[in-house]
Short mmCIF file of C-alpha atoms and ligand atoms in Angstrom, two decimals:
data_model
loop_
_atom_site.label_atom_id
_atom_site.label_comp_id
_atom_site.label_asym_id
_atom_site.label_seq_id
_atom_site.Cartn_x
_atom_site.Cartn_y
_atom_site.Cartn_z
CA UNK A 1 0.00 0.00 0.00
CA UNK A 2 1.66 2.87 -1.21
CA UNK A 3 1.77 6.17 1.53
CA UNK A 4 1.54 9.66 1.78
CA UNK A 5 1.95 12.50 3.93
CA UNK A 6 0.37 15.73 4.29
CA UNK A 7 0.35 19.08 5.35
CA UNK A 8 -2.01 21.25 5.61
CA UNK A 9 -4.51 18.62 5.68
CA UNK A 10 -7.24 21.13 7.42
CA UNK A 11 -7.07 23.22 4.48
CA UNK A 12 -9.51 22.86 1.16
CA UNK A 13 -6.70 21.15 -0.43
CA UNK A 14 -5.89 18.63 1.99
CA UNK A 15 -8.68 17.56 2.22
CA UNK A 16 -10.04 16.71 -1.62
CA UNK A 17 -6.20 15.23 -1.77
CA UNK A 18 -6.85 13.03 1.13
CA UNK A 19 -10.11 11.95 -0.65
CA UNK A 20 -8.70 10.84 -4.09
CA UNK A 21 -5.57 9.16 -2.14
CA UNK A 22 -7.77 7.16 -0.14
CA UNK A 23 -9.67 6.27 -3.45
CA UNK A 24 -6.62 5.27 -4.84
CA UNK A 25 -5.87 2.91 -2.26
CA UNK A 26 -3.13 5.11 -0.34
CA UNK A 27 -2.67 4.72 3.66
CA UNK A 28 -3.15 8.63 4.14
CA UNK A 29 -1.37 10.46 6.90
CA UNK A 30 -1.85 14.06 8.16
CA UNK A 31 0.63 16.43 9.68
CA UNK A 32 -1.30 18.73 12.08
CA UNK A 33 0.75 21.67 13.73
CA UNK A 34 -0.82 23.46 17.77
CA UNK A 35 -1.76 22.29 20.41
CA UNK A 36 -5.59 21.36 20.41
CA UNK A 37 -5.85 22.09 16.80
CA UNK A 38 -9.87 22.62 16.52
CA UNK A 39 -10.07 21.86 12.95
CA UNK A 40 -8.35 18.82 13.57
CA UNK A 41 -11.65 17.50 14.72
CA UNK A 42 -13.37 18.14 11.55
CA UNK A 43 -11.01 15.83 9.59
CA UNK A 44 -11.15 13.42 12.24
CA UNK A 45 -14.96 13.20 11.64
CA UNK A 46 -14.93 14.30 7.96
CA UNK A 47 -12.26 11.74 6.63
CA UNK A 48 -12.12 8.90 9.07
CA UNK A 49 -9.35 7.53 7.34
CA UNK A 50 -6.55 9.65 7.69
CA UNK A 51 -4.11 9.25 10.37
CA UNK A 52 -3.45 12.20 12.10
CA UNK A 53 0.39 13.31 12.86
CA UNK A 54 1.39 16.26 15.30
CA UNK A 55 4.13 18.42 13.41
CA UNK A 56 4.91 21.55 12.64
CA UNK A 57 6.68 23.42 9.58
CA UNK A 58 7.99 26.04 12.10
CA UNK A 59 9.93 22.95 13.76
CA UNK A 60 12.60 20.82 11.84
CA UNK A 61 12.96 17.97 14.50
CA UNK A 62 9.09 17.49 14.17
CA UNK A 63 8.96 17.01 10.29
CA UNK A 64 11.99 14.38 10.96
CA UNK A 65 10.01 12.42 13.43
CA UNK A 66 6.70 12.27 11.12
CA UNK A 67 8.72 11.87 8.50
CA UNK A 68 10.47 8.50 10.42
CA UNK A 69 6.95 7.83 11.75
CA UNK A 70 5.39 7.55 8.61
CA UNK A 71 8.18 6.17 6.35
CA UNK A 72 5.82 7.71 2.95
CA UNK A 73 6.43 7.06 -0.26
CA UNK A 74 5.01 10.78 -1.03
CA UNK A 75 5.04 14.16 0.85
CA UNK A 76 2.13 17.19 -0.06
CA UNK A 77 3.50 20.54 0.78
CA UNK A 78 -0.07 22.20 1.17
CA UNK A 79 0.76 23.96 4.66
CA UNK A 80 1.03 27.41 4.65
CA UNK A 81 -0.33 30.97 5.55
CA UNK A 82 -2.16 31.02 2.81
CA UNK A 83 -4.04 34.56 3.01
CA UNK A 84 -2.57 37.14 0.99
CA UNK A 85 -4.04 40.05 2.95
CA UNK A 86 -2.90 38.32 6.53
CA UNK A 87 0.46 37.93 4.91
CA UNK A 88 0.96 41.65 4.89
CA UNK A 89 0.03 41.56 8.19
CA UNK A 90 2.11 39.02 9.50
CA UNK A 91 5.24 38.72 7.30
CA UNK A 92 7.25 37.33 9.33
CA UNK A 93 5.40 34.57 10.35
CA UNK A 94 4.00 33.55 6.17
CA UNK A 95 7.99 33.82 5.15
CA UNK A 96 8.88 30.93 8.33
CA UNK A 97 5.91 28.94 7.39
CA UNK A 98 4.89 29.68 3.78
CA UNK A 99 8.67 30.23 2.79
CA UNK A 100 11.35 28.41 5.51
CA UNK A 101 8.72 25.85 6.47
CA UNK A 102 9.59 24.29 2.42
CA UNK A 103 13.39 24.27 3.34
CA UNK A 104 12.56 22.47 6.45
CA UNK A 105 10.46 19.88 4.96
CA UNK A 106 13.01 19.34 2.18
CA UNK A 107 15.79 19.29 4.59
CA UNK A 108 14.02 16.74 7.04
CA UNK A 109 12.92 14.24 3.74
CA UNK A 110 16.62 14.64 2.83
CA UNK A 111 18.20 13.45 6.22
CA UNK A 112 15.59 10.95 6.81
CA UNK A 113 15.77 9.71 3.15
CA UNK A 114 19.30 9.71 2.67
CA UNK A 115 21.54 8.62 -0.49
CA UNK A 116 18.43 7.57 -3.55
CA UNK A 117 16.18 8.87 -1.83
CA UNK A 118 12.93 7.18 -2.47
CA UNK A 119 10.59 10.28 -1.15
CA UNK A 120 8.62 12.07 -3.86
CA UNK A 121 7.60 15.80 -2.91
CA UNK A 122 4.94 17.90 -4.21
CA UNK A 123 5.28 21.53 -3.32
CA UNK A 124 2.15 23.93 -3.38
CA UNK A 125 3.58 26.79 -5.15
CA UNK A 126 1.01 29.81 -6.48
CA UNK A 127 0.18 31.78 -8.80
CA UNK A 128 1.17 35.13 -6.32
CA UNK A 129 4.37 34.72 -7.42
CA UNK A 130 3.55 35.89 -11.21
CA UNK A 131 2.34 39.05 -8.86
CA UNK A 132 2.61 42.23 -11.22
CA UNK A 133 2.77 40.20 -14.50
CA UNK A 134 5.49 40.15 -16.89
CA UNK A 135 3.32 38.55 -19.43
CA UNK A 136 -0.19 36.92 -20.18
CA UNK A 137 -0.99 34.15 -20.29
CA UNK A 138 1.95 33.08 -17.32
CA UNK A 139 3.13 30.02 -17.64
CA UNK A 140 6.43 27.92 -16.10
CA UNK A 141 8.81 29.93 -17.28
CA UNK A 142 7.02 33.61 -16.72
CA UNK A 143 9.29 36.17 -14.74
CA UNK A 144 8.52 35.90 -10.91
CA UNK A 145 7.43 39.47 -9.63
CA UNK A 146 5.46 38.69 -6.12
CA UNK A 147 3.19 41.18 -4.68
CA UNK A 148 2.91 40.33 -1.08
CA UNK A 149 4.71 38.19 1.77
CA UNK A 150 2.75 35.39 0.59
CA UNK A 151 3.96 35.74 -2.74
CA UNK A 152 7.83 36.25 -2.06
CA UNK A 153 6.94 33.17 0.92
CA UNK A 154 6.01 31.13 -1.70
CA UNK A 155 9.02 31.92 -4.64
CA UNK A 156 11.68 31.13 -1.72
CA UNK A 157 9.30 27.81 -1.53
CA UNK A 158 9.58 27.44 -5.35
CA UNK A 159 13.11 28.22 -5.56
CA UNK A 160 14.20 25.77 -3.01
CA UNK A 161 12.32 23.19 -4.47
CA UNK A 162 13.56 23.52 -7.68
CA UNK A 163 17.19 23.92 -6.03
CA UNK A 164 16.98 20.46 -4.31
CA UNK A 165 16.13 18.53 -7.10
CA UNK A 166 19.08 20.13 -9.00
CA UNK A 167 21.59 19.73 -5.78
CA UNK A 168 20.36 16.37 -4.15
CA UNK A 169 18.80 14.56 -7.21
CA UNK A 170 15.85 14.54 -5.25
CA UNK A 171 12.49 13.93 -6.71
CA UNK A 172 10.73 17.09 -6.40
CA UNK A 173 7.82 18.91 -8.12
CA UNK A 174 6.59 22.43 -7.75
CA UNK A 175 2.56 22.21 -8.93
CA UNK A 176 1.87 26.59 -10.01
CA UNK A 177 -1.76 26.51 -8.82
CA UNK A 178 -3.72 29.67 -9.89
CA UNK A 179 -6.68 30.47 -7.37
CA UNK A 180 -8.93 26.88 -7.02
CA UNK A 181 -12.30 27.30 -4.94
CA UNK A 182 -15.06 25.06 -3.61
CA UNK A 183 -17.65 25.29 -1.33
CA UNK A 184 -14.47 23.98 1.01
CA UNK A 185 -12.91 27.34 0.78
CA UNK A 186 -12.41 29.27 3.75
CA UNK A 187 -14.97 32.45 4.38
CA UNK A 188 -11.54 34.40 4.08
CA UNK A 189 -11.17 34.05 0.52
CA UNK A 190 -13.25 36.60 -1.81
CA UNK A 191 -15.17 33.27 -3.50
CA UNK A 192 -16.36 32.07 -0.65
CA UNK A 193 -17.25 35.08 1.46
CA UNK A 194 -19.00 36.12 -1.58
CA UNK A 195 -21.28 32.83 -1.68
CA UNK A 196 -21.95 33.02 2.21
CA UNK A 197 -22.96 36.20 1.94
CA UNK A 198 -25.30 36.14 -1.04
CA UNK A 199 -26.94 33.24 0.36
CA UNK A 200 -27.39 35.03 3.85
CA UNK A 201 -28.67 38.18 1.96
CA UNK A 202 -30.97 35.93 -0.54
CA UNK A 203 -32.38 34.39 3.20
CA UNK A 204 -32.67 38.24 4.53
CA UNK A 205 -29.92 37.37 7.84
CA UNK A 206 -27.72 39.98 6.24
CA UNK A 207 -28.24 43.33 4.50
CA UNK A 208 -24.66 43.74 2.78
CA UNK A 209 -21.49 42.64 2.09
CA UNK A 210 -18.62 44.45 2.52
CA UNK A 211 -15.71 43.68 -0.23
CA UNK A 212 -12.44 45.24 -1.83
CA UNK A 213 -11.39 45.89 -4.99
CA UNK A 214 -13.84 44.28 -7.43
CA UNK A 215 -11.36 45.18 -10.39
CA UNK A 216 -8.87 42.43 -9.88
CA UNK A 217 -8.81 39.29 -12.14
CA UNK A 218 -8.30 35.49 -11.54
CA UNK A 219 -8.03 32.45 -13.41
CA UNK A 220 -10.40 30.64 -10.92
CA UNK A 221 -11.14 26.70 -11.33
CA UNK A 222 -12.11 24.20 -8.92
CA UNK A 223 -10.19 22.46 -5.90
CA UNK A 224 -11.27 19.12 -6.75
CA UNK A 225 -9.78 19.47 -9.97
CA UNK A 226 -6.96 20.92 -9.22
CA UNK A 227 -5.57 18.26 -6.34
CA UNK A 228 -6.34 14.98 -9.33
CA UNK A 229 -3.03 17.56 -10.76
CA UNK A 230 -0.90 17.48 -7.83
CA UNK A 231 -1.42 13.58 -7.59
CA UNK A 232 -0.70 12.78 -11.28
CA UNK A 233 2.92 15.20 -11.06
CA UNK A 234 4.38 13.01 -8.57
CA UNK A 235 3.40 9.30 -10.82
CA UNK A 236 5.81 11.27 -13.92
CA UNK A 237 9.19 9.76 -14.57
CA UNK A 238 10.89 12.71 -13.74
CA UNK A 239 9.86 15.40 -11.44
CA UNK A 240 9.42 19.18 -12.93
CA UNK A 241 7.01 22.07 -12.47
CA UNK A 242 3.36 22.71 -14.19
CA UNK A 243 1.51 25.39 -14.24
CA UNK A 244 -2.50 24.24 -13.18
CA UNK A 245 -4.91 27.05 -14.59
CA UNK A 246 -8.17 27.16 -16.64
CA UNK A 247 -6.89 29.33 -19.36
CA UNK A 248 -9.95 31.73 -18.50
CA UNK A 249 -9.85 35.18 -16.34
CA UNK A 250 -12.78 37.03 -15.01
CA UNK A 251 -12.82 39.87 -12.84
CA UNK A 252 -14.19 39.50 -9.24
CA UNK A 253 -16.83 42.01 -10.30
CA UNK A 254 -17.99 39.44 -12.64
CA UNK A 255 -18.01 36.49 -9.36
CA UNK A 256 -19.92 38.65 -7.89
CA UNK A 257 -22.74 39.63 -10.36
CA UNK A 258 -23.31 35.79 -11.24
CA UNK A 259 -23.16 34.74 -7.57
CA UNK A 260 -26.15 37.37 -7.14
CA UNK A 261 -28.01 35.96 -10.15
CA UNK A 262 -27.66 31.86 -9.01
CA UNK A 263 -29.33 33.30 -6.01
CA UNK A 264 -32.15 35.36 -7.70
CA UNK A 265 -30.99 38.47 -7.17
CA UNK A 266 -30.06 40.67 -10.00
CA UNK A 267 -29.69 44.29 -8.65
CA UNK A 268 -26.66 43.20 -6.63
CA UNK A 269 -24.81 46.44 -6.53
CA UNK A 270 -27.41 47.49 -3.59
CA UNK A 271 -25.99 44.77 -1.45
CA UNK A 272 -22.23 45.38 -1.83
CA UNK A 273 -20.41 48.02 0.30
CA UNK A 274 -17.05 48.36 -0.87
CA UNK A 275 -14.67 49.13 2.29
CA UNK A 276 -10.77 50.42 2.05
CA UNK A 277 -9.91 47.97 4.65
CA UNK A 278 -10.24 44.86 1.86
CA UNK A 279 -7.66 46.46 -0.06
CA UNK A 280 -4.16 45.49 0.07
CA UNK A 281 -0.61 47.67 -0.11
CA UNK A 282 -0.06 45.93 -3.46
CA UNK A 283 -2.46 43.99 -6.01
CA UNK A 284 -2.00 41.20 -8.76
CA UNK A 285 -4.21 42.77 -11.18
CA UNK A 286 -4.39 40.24 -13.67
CA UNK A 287 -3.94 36.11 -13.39
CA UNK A 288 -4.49 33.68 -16.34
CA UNK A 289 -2.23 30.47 -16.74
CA UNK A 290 -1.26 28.46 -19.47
CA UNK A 291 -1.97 24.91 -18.73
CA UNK A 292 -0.63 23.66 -21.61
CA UNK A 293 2.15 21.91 -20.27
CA UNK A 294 -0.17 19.94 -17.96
CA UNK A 295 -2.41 19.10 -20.81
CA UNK A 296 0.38 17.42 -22.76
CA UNK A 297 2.87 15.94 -20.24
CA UNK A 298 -0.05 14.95 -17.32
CA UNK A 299 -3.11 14.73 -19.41
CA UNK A 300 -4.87 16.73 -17.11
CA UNK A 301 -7.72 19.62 -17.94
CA UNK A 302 -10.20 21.20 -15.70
CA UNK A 303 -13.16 19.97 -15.54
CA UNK A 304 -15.71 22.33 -14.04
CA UNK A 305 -16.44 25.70 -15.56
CA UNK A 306 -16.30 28.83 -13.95
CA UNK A 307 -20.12 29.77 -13.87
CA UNK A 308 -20.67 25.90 -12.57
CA UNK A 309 -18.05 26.67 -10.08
CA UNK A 310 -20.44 29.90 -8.81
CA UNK A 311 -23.21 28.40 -8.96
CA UNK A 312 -22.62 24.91 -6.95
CA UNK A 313 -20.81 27.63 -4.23
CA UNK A 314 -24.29 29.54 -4.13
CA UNK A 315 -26.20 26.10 -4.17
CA UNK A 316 -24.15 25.17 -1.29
CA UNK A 317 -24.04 27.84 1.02
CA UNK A 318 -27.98 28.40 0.64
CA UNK A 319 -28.50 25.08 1.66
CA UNK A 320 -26.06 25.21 4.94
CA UNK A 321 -27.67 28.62 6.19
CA UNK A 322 -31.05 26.98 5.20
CA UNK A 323 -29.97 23.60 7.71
CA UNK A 324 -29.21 26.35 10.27
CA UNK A 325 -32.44 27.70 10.08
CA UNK A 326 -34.51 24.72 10.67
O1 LIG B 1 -9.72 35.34 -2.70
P1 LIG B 1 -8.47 36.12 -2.49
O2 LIG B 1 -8.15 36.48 -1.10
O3 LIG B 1 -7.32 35.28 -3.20
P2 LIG B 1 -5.85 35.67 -3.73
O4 LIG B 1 -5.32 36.85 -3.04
O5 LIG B 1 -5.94 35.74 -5.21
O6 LIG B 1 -5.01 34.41 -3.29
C1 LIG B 1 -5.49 33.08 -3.44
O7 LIG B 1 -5.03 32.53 -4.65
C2 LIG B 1 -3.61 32.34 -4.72
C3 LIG B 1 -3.30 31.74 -6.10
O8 LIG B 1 -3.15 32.78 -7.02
C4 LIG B 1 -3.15 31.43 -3.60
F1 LIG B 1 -1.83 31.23 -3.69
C5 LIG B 1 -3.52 32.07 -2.27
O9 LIG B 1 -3.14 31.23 -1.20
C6 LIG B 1 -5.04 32.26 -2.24
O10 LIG B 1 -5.64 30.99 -2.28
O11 LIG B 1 -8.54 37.49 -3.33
C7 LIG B 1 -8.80 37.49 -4.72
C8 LIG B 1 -8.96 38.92 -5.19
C9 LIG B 1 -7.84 39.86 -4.74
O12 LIG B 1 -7.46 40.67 -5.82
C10 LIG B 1 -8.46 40.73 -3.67
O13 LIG B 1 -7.91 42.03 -3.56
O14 LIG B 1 -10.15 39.47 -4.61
C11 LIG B 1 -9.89 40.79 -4.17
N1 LIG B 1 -10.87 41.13 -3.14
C12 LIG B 1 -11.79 42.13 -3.24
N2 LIG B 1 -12.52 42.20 -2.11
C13 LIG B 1 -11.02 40.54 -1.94
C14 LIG B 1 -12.05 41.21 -1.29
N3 LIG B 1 -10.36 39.50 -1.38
C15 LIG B 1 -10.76 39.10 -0.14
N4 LIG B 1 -10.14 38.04 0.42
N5 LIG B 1 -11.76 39.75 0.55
C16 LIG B 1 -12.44 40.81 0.02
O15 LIG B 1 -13.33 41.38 0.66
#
């Protein structure tokens, strides 16, 4: 039975990985970091069969123990600070999770692996780091310009990736996710605290939402797409980077309209406030990937279209704040 480990397993991500592991007949660990972790609770009850792991990707010794624990076969880098706006907030801490947390992981995989080292590493890197764009579509071999801690977190993460497979041989991928939603996301994210809200507004429990700059643009696809990716990178002969995108851009101005409309509700500027705290020191203006790569070396493509990606986020959150309700 072939294993895996990973982190971030709380997140969106971890957890549609954990699911197609599992389906693919993979013992599935988990590395969770604090002490009490509450949301370790929800994958406890929410995916039964991963085996939770106490670690941390502030703390080398702990990654060498899990790693020695669960002797895998393949390690997820998913963990991270993973909100752009917090990131400015908190730079220090997203550049030792987001950024040094990589080298510690890659470090601890290379002392526990040793000489031909079996291990096979996925590392979450992001679109953020294409930040102020050096040209469209971005693809793997697009100028890196980040924006934000997060972003320059995550090109140390890329970097040092890339750096051990050239150094150590070691069999490491970097996947370039642009932005992937669900209704897993977290009510941080513009997606999802978009859905929530429209859904509370369409039930009358809220009058408004308050958002940023509705100018910006994403490539947006969906999680459960995206992680089938990460999986099929680390079954390649070699291990290299890919770019994971839909090819397709829209501006959040445009989530937000058709969010309104899958709810009824066509006369949606009334409901949105827009606020100067949602906007950031610096903005990625534009995101669109080039997938190409993906398509031809992985056979992967997306599979679920951006106004089926709204609209099953609407669908969902209606439903949960209907449940609460009764
Ligand atoms: O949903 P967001 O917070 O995602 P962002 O910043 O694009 O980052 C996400 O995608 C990256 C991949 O490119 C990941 F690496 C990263 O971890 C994360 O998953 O914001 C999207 C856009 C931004 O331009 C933001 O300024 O929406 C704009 N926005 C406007 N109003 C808002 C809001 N974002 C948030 N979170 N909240 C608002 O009220």
């Amino acid at each position: 039975m072939p294993t895996a480990l990973i982190t971030g397993i709380t997140g969106q991500d971890g957890q549609y990985l954990a699911e197609v592991l599992h389906g693919e007949g993979y013992r599935v660990f988990g590395l969770i970091p604090g002490q009490r972790n509450p949301r370790a609770d929800l994958v406890a009850s929410g995916l039964p069969y991963v085996e939770l792991i106490e670690g941390d990707l502030a703390d080398l010794s702990s990654l060498i123990a899990a790693l020695e624990y669960t002797q895998p076969d393949e390690v997820y880098n998913l963990g991270a600070i993973s909100f752009v706006a917090l990131s400015f907030k908190q730079a220090e801490l997203t550049a030792n999770i987001t950024g040094l947390g990589v080298l510690r992981l890659l470090e601890a995989i290379r002392l526990v692996g040793g000489t031909d080292n079996p291990v096979r590493f996925y590392q979450a890197s992001s679109s953020e780091m294409f930040g102020k764009v050096r040209e469209t579509p971005q693809n793997e071999l697009t100028p890196l310009h980040p924006r934000s801690p997060y972003g320059s977190a995550k090109v140390f993460g890329h970097n040092t990736t890339v750096n051990y497979r050239e150094s150590y041989g070691m069999y490491a991928c970097s996947g370039i996710l642009f932005n992937h939603e669900s209704p897993r996301r977290g009510l941080e994210f513009v997606t999802r605290k978009v859905t929530n809200a429209v859904a509370r507004i369409a039930l009358g429990l809220q009058d408004e939402v308050a958002l940023g700059n509705l100018d910006a643009k994403r490539d947006w696809g969906f999680a459960g797409d995206y992680v089938t990716a990460m999986h099929l990178m680390l079954q390649q002969p070699e291990p290299d980077d890919f770019v994971i995108a839909t090819g397709k851009t829209h501006a959040v101005r445009d989530f937000v309209q058709l969010a309104f409309a899958a709810a009824g509700i066509d006369d949606w500027e009334r409901y949105v406030r827009i606020d100067p705290r949602f906007f950031r020191p610096a903005e990625v203006d534009l995101l669109v990937g080039d997938a190409s790569k993906a398509r031809r070396v992985l056979g992967w493509e997306p599979k679920m279209a951006f106004e089926e990606l709204v609209t099953t986020m609407v669908a969902h959150d209606l439903e949960a704040e209907q449940r609460k309700l009764s």
